[in-house]
Short mmCIF file of C-alpha atoms in Angstrom, two decimals:
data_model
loop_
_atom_site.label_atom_id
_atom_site.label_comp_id
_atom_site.label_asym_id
_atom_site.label_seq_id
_atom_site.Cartn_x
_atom_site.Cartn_y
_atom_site.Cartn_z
CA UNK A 261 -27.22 27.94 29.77
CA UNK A 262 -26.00 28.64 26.28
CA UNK A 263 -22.35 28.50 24.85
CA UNK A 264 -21.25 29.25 21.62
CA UNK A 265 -17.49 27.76 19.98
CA UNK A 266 -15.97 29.25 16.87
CA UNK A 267 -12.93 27.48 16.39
CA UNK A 268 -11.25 29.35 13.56
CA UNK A 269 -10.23 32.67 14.53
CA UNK A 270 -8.99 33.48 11.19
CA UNK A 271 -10.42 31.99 7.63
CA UNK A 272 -8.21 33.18 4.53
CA UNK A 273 -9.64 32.12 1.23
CA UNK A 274 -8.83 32.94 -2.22
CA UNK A 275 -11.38 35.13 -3.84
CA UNK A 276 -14.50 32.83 -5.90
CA UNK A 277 -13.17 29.34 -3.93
CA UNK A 278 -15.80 28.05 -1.24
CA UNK A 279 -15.80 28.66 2.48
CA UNK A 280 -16.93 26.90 5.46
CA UNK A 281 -17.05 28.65 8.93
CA UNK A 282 -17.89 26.20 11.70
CA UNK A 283 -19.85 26.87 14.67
CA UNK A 284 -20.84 24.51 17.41
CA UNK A 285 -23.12 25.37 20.35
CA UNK A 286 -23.90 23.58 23.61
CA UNK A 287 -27.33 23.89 25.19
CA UNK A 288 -29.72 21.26 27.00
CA UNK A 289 -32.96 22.85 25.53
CA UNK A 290 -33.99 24.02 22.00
CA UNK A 291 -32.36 26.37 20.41
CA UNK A 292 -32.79 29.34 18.27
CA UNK A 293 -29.38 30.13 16.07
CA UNK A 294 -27.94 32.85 14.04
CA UNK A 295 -25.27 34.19 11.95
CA UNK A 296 -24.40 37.78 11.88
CA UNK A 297 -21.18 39.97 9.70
CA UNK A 298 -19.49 42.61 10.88
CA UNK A 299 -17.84 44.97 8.61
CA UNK A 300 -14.60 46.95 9.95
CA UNK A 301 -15.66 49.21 12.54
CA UNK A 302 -19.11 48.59 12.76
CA UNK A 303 -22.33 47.29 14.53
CA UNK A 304 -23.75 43.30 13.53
CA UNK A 305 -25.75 42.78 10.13
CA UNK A 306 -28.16 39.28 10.40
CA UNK A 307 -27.13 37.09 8.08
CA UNK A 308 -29.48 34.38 8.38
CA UNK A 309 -31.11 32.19 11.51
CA UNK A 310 -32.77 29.05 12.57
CA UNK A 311 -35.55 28.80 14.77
CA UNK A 312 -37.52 25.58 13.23
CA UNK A 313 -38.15 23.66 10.54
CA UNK A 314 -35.97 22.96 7.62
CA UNK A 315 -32.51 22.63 8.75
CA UNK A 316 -30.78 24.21 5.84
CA UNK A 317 -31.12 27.86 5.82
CA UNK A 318 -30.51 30.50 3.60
CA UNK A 319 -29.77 33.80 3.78
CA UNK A 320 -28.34 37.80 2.43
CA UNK A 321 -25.42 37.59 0.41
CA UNK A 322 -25.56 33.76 -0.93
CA UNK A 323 -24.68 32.18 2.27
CA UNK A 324 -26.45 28.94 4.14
CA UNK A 325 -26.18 27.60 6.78
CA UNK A 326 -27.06 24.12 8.18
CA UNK A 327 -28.36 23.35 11.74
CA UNK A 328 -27.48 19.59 12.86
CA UNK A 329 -28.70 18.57 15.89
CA UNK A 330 -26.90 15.72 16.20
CA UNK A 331 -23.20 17.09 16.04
CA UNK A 332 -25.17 20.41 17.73
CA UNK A 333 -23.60 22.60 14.97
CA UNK A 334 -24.29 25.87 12.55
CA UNK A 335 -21.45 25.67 9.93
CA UNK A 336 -21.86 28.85 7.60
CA UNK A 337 -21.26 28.48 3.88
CA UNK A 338 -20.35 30.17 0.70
CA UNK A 339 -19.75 27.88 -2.58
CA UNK A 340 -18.03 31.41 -3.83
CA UNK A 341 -16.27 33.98 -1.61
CA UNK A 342 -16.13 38.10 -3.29
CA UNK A 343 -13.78 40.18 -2.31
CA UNK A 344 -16.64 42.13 -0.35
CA UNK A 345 -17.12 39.02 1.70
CA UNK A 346 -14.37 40.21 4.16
CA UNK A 347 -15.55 40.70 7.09
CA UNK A 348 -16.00 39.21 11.07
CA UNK A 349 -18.83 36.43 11.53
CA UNK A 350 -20.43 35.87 14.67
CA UNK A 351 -22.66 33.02 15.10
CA UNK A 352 -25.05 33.50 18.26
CA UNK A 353 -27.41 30.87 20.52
CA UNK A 354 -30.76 31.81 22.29
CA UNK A 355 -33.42 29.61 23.43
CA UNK A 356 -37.27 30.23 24.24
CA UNK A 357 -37.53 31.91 27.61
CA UNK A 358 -34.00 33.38 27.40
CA UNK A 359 -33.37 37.03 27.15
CA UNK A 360 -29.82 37.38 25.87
CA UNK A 361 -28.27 36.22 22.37
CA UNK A 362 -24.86 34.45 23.32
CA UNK A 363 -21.70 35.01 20.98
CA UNK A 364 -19.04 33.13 19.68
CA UNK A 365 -15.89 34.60 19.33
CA UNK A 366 -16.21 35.39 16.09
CA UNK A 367 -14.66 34.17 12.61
CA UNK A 368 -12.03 36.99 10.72
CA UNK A 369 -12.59 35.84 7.24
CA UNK A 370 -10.55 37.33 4.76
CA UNK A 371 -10.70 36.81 0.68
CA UNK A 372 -7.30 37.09 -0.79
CA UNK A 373 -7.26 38.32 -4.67
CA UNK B 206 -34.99 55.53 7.89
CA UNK B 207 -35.62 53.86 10.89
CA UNK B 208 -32.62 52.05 12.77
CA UNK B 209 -30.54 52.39 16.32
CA UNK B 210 -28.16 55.10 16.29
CA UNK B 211 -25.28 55.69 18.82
CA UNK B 212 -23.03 58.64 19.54
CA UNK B 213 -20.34 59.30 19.78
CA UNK B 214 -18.53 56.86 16.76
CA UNK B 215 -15.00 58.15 18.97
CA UNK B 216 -15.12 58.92 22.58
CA UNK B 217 -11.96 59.32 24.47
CA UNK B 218 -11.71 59.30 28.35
CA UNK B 219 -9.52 60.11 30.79
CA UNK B 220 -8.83 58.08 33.94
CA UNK B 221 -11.61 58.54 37.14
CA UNK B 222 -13.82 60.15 34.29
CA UNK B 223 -17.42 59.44 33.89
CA UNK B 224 -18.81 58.90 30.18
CA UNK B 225 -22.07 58.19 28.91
CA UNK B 226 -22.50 56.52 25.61
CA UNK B 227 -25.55 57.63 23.88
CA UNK B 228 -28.32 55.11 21.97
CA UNK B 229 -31.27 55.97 19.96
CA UNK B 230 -33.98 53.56 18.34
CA UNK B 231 -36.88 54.57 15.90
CA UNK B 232 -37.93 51.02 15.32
CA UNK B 233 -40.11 50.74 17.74
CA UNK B 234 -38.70 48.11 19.83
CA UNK B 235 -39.41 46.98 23.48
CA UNK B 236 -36.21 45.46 24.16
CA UNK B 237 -32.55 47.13 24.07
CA UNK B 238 -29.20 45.85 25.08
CA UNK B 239 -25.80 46.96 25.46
CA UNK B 240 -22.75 44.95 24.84
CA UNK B 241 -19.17 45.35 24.98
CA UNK B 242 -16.66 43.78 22.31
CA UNK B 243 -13.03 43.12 22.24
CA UNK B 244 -10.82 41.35 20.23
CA UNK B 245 -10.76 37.51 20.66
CA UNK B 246 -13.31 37.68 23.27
CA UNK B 247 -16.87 37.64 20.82
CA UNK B 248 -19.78 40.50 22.67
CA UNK B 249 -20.28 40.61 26.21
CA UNK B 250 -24.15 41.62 27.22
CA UNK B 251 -23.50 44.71 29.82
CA UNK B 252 -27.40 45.70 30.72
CA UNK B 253 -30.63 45.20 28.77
CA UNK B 254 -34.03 46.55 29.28
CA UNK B 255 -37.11 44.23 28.11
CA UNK B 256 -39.51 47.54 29.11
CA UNK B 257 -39.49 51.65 29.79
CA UNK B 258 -38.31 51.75 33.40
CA UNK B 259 -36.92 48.44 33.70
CA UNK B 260 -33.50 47.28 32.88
CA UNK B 261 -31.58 43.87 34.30
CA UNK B 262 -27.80 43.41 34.48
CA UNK B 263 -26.44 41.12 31.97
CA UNK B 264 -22.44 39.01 32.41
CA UNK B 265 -19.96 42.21 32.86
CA UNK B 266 -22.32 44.65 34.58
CA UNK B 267 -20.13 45.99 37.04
CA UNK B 268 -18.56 49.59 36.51
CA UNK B 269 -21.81 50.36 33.90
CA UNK B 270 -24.94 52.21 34.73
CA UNK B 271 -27.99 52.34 32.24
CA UNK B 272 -31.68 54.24 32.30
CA UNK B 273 -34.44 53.44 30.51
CA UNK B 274 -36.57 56.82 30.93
CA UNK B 275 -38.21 56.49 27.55
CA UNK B 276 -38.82 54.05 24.80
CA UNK B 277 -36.25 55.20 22.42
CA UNK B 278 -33.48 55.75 24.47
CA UNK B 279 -30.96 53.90 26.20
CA UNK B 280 -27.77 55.78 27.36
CA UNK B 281 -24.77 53.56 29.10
CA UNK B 282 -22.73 55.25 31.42
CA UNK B 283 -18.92 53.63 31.96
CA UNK B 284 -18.10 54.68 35.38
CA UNK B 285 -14.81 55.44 36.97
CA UNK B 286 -15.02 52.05 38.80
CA UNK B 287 -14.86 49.90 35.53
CA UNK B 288 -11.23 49.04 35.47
CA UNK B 289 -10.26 48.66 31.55
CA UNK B 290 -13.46 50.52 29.78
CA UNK B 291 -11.37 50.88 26.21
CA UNK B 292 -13.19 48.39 24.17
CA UNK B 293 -16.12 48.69 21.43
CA UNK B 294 -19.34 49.49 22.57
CA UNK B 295 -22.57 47.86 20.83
CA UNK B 296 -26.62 48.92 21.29
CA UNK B 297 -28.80 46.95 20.00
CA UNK B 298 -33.02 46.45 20.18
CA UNK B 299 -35.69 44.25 19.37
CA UNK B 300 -39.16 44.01 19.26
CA UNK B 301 -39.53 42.04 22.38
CA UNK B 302 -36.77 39.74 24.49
CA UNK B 303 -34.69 38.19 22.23
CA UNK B 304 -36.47 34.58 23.19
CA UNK B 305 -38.14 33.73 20.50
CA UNK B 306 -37.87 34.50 16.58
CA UNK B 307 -36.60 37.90 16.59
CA UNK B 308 -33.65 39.52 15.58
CA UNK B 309 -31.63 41.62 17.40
CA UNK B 310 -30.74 45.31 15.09
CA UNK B 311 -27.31 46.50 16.42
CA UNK B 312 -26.40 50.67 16.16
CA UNK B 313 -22.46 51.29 14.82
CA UNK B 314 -21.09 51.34 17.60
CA UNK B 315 -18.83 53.82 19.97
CA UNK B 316 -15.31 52.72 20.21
CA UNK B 317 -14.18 54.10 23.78
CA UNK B 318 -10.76 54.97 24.86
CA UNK B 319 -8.99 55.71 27.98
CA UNK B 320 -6.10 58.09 27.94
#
């Protein structure tokens, strides 16, 4: 099976400084991994996934993210936050022949002015 | 536009009360899933359905009911045997089982409380 850690609950950061929210997974096959937002009150937006190939990923709204096998992580990334960058980030685990995405707890990032 | 849309955004319940939360997709999508979200604790998968007529219980399944009559549609019922149903409620589809490389589309959500 699948498991998901997001150690930071909460992530302040001062508006236009960089972020890093860290995810690590656990899984004994291949995996498939994925960041999604959630704005106050509403359903999941993809932010970007990895499913093969380059391990640095890029996706909506200037993030990356970079999948290392070795320390089995997903960190998310921003080199500069906007205010409009508050929000909840989930990062998420699948692998072929499974049928469910599995969450992390989720990351409360919040840009301070 | 196509998309997932659930209804009620608000739905409040009293104790021993059946509810059913409704979902609607126009995208098309084979697979649909339900999950359940509160604070601290990341989503939960409740049911999903990889096909019409065919639905499999996912981690928390117990106290929920779901039907899969029709491609477009799948309602979630909170029974009066789920013990603490306040929480947020989340549909979501895809074009097949989320194994593999797609992406699961999530509606707004119905936030459910008991009163």
């Amino acid at each position: 099976a699948q498991s998901v850690t997001q150690l930071d609950s909460q992530v302040p950061v001062f508006e236009e400084a960089p972020v890093e929210l860290r995810c690590n997974y656990s899984s004994s096959v291949s995996v498939y991994l994925f960041w999604y937002v959630q704005y106050p009150n509403q359903g999941l937006q993809l932010l970007l996934k990895y499913l093969s190939g380059s391990t640095l990923v890029k996706g909506i709204n200037g993030f990356e993210a970079e999948f290392n096998k070795s320390q089995t992580s997903f960190h998310l990334r921003k080199p500069s936050v906007h205010i409009s960058d508050t929000a909840e980030y989930f990062c998420a685990v699948s692998a072929p022949g499974a049928n469910n995405l599995f969450f992390g707890t989720g990351t409360r990032l919040t840009v301070i002015p | 536009d196509g998309g997932i849309t659930q209804s009620p955004k608000y739905l409040f319940r009293k104790e021993g009360q059946n509810v059913t939360l409704s979902c609607e997709q126009n995208l098309n999508h084979d697979a649909m899933y339900w999950y359940r979200q509160d604070p601290g604790q990341g989503l939960r998968l409740i049911y999903y359905s990889q096909i019409v007529n065919d639905f499999q219980k996912g981690d928390i399944a117990e106290g929920y009911s779901v039907s899969r009559e029709k491609k477009e549609s799948f309602p979630l019922t909170v029974t009066s045997a789920q013990k603490n149903p306040t929480a947020f409620y989340l549909c979501a589809s895809s074009i097949r089982g989320v194994a593999g490389n797609t992406e699961a589309f999530f509606g707004q959500g119905t936030r459910l409380t008991v009163v």
